[in-house]
């Protein structure tokens, strides 16, 4: 399968690209920063495009069978439009070209009923402070992105990880419809779940939650990396 990966130069995008190539897929790695990726790998093509530019997106996805978005943004007090604007440009381009399959990374926070079982400190301290306050504008735009995607006729899947962290290998992750009951998701597992869903199509036109249970991150390092140092 020939797959376009938006945000391929980001932390999740790197995992997606590596795993997809290892599985035998052809990958069009889409980035807006020339030189941030090298195309000197079998099966890999690098396309330079701003994901909010309709013409650039059209060119990047031409000839692909599916599109995966791992685009992300930093926390900010200002209004964020990265997610919704890119979703608009990508889904319109896919519709014009007749490409049906689309998976986009969102967040468990997009589910208003998501509260991990037994996670008292997370539910009452970290979530209100980090997600609902520091990440408020980011998650508002994720919800706008989900609304844009839901209005299309594409075969979409909204992929909702919990707190993202780095782990070198894929674990025995858990996936569930709408959102998954857990606090953390390794990026390697997030990428693996997206590629598996691409093949199995268990969550077409709905949301898929993904969590990691085998390992846990250092919470202090996680907060620093994801809300301050990220990208």
Short mmCIF file of C-alpha atoms in Angstrom, two decimals:
data_model
loop_
_atom_site.label_atom_id
_atom_site.label_comp_id
_atom_site.label_asym_id
_atom_site.label_seq_id
_atom_site.Cartn_x
_atom_site.Cartn_y
_atom_site.Cartn_z
CA UNK A 1 0.00 0.00 0.00
CA UNK A 2 1.21 3.55 -0.74
CA UNK A 3 0.63 5.75 2.33
CA UNK A 4 0.97 9.50 2.82
CA UNK A 5 2.11 10.42 6.35
CA UNK A 6 1.61 14.03 7.39
CA UNK A 7 3.81 15.17 10.26
CA UNK A 8 6.35 12.52 9.26
CA UNK A 9 9.21 14.52 10.79
CA UNK A 10 7.51 14.63 14.21
CA UNK A 11 7.95 12.11 17.05
CA UNK A 12 4.91 9.99 16.17
CA UNK A 13 5.45 10.46 12.45
CA UNK A 14 8.94 8.97 12.69
CA UNK A 15 7.52 5.82 14.28
CA UNK A 16 4.78 5.62 11.64
CA UNK A 17 7.23 6.00 8.80
CA UNK A 18 9.71 3.45 10.17
CA UNK A 19 7.05 0.86 10.98
CA UNK A 20 5.22 1.30 7.67
CA UNK A 21 8.43 0.82 5.69
CA UNK A 22 9.35 -2.22 7.79
CA UNK A 23 5.91 -3.70 7.01
CA UNK A 24 6.52 -3.33 3.28
CA UNK A 25 4.43 -0.24 2.58
CA UNK A 26 5.53 2.61 0.34
CA UNK A 27 5.53 5.88 2.30
CA UNK A 28 5.20 9.47 1.15
CA UNK A 29 6.58 11.35 4.15
CA UNK A 30 5.06 14.83 4.11
CA UNK A 31 6.91 17.64 5.87
CA UNK A 32 6.98 21.41 5.55
CA UNK A 33 10.67 21.60 6.48
CA UNK A 34 13.03 20.63 3.63
CA UNK A 35 16.01 18.68 4.89
CA UNK A 36 14.27 17.36 8.01
CA UNK A 37 13.92 13.93 6.39
CA UNK A 38 16.07 11.93 4.03
CA UNK A 39 14.60 9.93 1.17
CA UNK A 40 17.58 7.59 0.92
CA UNK A 41 15.58 4.55 2.05
CA UNK A 42 13.83 1.96 -0.12
CA UNK A 43 10.12 2.71 -0.44
CA UNK A 44 10.35 6.24 0.98
CA UNK A 45 9.48 9.45 -0.86
CA UNK A 46 9.73 12.84 0.84
CA UNK A 47 7.17 15.49 -0.12
CA UNK A 48 7.56 19.08 1.06
CA UNK A 49 4.17 20.62 1.79
CA UNK A 50 2.34 22.83 4.26
CA UNK A 51 -0.59 20.70 5.39
CA UNK A 52 -2.90 23.72 5.27
CA UNK A 53 -2.03 24.57 1.63
CA UNK A 54 -4.63 22.92 -0.65
CA UNK A 55 -2.42 22.82 -3.75
CA UNK A 56 0.57 21.41 -1.84
CA UNK A 57 -1.59 18.77 -0.14
CA UNK A 58 -3.10 17.77 -3.49
CA UNK A 59 0.36 17.21 -4.94
CA UNK A 60 1.62 15.31 -1.88
CA UNK A 61 -1.16 12.72 -1.77
CA UNK A 62 -1.43 12.04 -5.49
CA UNK A 63 -1.12 8.32 -6.17
CA UNK A 64 -1.56 7.21 -2.55
CA UNK A 65 -4.08 4.69 -1.22
CA UNK A 66 -4.45 6.09 2.30
CA UNK A 67 -3.52 9.15 4.34
CA UNK A 68 -2.33 9.19 7.95
CA UNK A 69 -1.99 12.42 9.92
CA UNK A 70 0.34 12.66 12.90
CA UNK A 71 0.44 16.45 12.89
CA UNK A 72 0.91 18.19 16.21
CA UNK A 73 1.31 21.59 17.84
CA UNK A 74 2.78 23.06 21.00
CA UNK A 75 0.64 24.22 23.89
CA UNK A 76 -0.18 27.91 23.54
CA UNK A 77 -2.40 30.55 25.10
CA UNK A 78 -3.23 31.72 21.60
CA UNK A 79 -5.83 30.16 19.34
CA UNK A 80 -4.51 27.05 17.57
CA UNK A 81 -5.73 26.10 14.09
CA UNK A 82 -3.14 23.51 13.01
CA UNK A 83 -5.42 20.52 13.46
CA UNK A 84 -8.65 21.86 11.98
CA UNK A 85 -7.04 23.74 9.08
CA UNK A 86 -4.93 20.75 8.03
CA UNK A 87 -7.90 18.39 8.34
CA UNK A 88 -9.91 20.67 6.07
CA UNK A 89 -7.20 20.80 3.42
CA UNK A 90 -6.40 17.08 3.58
CA UNK A 91 -9.98 15.79 3.52
CA UNK A 92 -10.93 18.08 0.65
CA UNK A 93 -7.91 16.94 -1.35
CA UNK A 94 -8.74 13.30 -0.63
CA UNK A 95 -12.32 13.81 -1.76
CA UNK A 96 -11.17 15.43 -5.00
CA UNK A 97 -8.81 12.54 -5.73
CA UNK A 98 -11.10 9.73 -4.61
CA UNK A 99 -8.82 8.56 -1.78
CA UNK A 100 -11.07 7.16 0.94
CA UNK A 101 -9.00 5.93 3.91
CA UNK A 102 -7.92 8.54 6.47
CA UNK A 103 -6.55 8.11 10.00
CA UNK A 104 -5.83 11.17 12.12
CA UNK A 105 -4.23 11.42 15.55
CA UNK A 106 -6.45 13.22 18.04
CA UNK A 107 -6.53 12.70 21.84
CA UNK A 108 -8.49 10.93 24.56
CA UNK A 109 -9.29 14.44 25.81
CA UNK A 110 -11.62 14.81 22.83
CA UNK A 111 -13.94 12.32 24.54
CA UNK A 112 -15.80 14.39 27.19
CA UNK A 113 -16.52 11.24 29.21
CA UNK A 114 -12.93 9.98 29.34
CA UNK A 115 -11.73 9.48 32.93
CA UNK A 116 -9.17 6.69 33.48
CA UNK A 117 -10.22 4.24 36.18
CA UNK A 118 -8.27 4.49 39.43
CA UNK A 119 -6.12 7.41 38.23
CA UNK A 120 -6.98 9.80 41.07
CA UNK A 121 -3.88 12.02 40.76
CA UNK A 122 -4.25 12.27 37.00
CA UNK A 123 -7.99 12.91 37.04
CA UNK A 124 -7.92 15.53 39.80
CA UNK A 125 -4.51 17.19 39.40
CA UNK A 126 -2.72 16.54 36.10
CA UNK A 127 -5.73 16.53 33.80
CA UNK A 128 -7.24 19.83 35.06
CA UNK A 129 -3.83 21.55 35.12
CA UNK A 130 -2.11 20.20 32.00
CA UNK A 131 -4.89 19.20 29.62
CA UNK A 132 -7.76 21.49 30.56
CA UNK A 133 -5.69 24.61 31.29
CA UNK A 134 -2.25 24.56 29.63
CA UNK A 135 -3.54 22.55 26.68
CA UNK A 136 -6.99 24.12 26.42
CA UNK A 137 -6.57 25.86 23.03
CA UNK A 138 -4.80 22.83 21.55
CA UNK A 139 -7.54 20.43 22.56
CA UNK A 140 -10.24 22.83 21.41
CA UNK A 141 -8.73 22.68 17.93
CA UNK A 142 -8.49 18.89 18.10
CA UNK A 143 -12.25 18.84 18.68
CA UNK A 144 -12.73 21.15 15.69
CA UNK A 145 -10.57 18.77 13.65
CA UNK A 146 -12.71 15.82 14.68
CA UNK A 147 -15.86 17.72 13.67
CA UNK A 148 -14.39 18.50 10.24
CA UNK A 149 -13.46 14.86 9.65
CA UNK A 150 -16.80 13.50 10.87
CA UNK A 151 -18.63 15.61 8.28
CA UNK A 152 -16.85 13.94 5.37
CA UNK A 153 -17.78 10.82 3.41
CA UNK A 154 -14.30 9.36 3.86
CA UNK A 155 -13.51 6.08 5.61
CA UNK A 156 -11.98 7.90 8.57
CA UNK A 157 -10.72 6.81 11.97
CA UNK A 158 -10.02 9.27 14.78
CA UNK A 159 -7.10 7.85 16.75
CA UNK A 160 -7.14 8.90 20.41
CA UNK A 161 -4.02 8.22 22.47
CA UNK A 162 -3.64 9.28 26.09
CA UNK A 163 -0.48 10.93 27.46
CA UNK A 164 2.18 10.32 24.81
CA UNK A 165 5.69 9.20 25.68
CA UNK A 166 8.71 7.60 24.04
CA UNK A 167 9.39 3.86 24.23
CA UNK A 168 11.70 2.11 21.77
CA UNK A 169 9.57 -0.91 20.88
CA UNK A 170 5.92 -1.83 20.35
CA UNK A 171 4.24 -3.36 23.41
CA UNK A 172 1.03 -5.31 23.98
CA UNK A 173 -1.08 -2.15 23.70
CA UNK A 174 -4.86 -1.99 24.09
CA UNK A 175 -7.32 -0.40 21.66
CA UNK A 176 -11.02 0.32 22.19
CA UNK A 177 -13.84 2.20 20.51
CA UNK A 178 -14.27 5.89 21.46
CA UNK A 179 -11.45 6.00 24.04
CA UNK A 180 -9.37 3.53 26.06
CA UNK A 181 -9.27 3.25 29.84
CA UNK A 182 -5.72 4.32 30.61
CA UNK A 183 -3.45 7.31 31.19
CA UNK A 184 -0.47 6.79 28.85
CA UNK A 185 0.33 5.78 25.27
CA UNK A 186 3.77 5.02 23.84
CA UNK A 187 4.28 6.55 20.44
CA UNK A 188 5.53 3.23 19.09
CA UNK A 189 2.20 1.67 20.14
CA UNK A 190 0.22 4.56 18.66
CA UNK A 191 1.94 4.07 15.30
CA UNK A 192 1.47 0.30 15.44
CA UNK A 193 -2.23 0.66 16.23
CA UNK A 194 -2.73 2.98 13.25
CA UNK A 195 -1.04 0.62 10.82
CA UNK A 196 -2.99 -2.31 12.23
CA UNK A 197 -6.25 -0.41 11.87
CA UNK A 198 -5.30 0.48 8.31
CA UNK A 199 -5.30 -3.25 7.56
CA UNK A 200 -8.10 -4.51 9.82
CA UNK A 201 -10.62 -1.63 9.50
CA UNK A 202 -12.24 -2.31 12.88
CA UNK A 203 -12.92 1.35 13.66
CA UNK A 204 -14.00 2.89 10.38
CA UNK A 205 -16.03 6.11 10.84
CA UNK A 206 -15.55 6.12 14.59
CA UNK A 207 -12.87 6.89 17.17
CA UNK A 208 -10.26 4.41 18.40
CA UNK A 209 -8.64 4.85 21.80
CA UNK A 210 -5.12 3.45 22.30
CA UNK A 211 -3.27 2.94 25.61
CA UNK A 212 -0.04 1.34 26.77
CA UNK A 213 -0.18 -0.82 29.88
CA UNK A 214 3.12 -2.74 29.84
CA UNK A 215 5.34 0.27 30.63
CA UNK A 216 4.87 3.71 32.15
CA UNK A 217 6.77 6.99 31.68
CA UNK A 218 8.39 9.27 34.23
CA UNK A 219 5.56 11.77 34.81
CA UNK A 220 7.78 14.79 35.51
CA UNK A 221 9.78 14.20 32.33
CA UNK A 222 6.58 13.58 30.39
CA UNK A 223 5.05 16.92 31.41
CA UNK A 224 8.27 18.79 30.64
CA UNK A 225 8.73 17.17 27.23
CA UNK A 226 5.13 17.30 26.04
CA UNK A 227 4.05 20.73 27.31
CA UNK A 228 7.31 22.70 27.29
CA UNK A 229 10.03 21.13 25.16
CA UNK A 230 7.87 19.35 22.56
CA UNK A 231 8.79 19.99 18.91
#
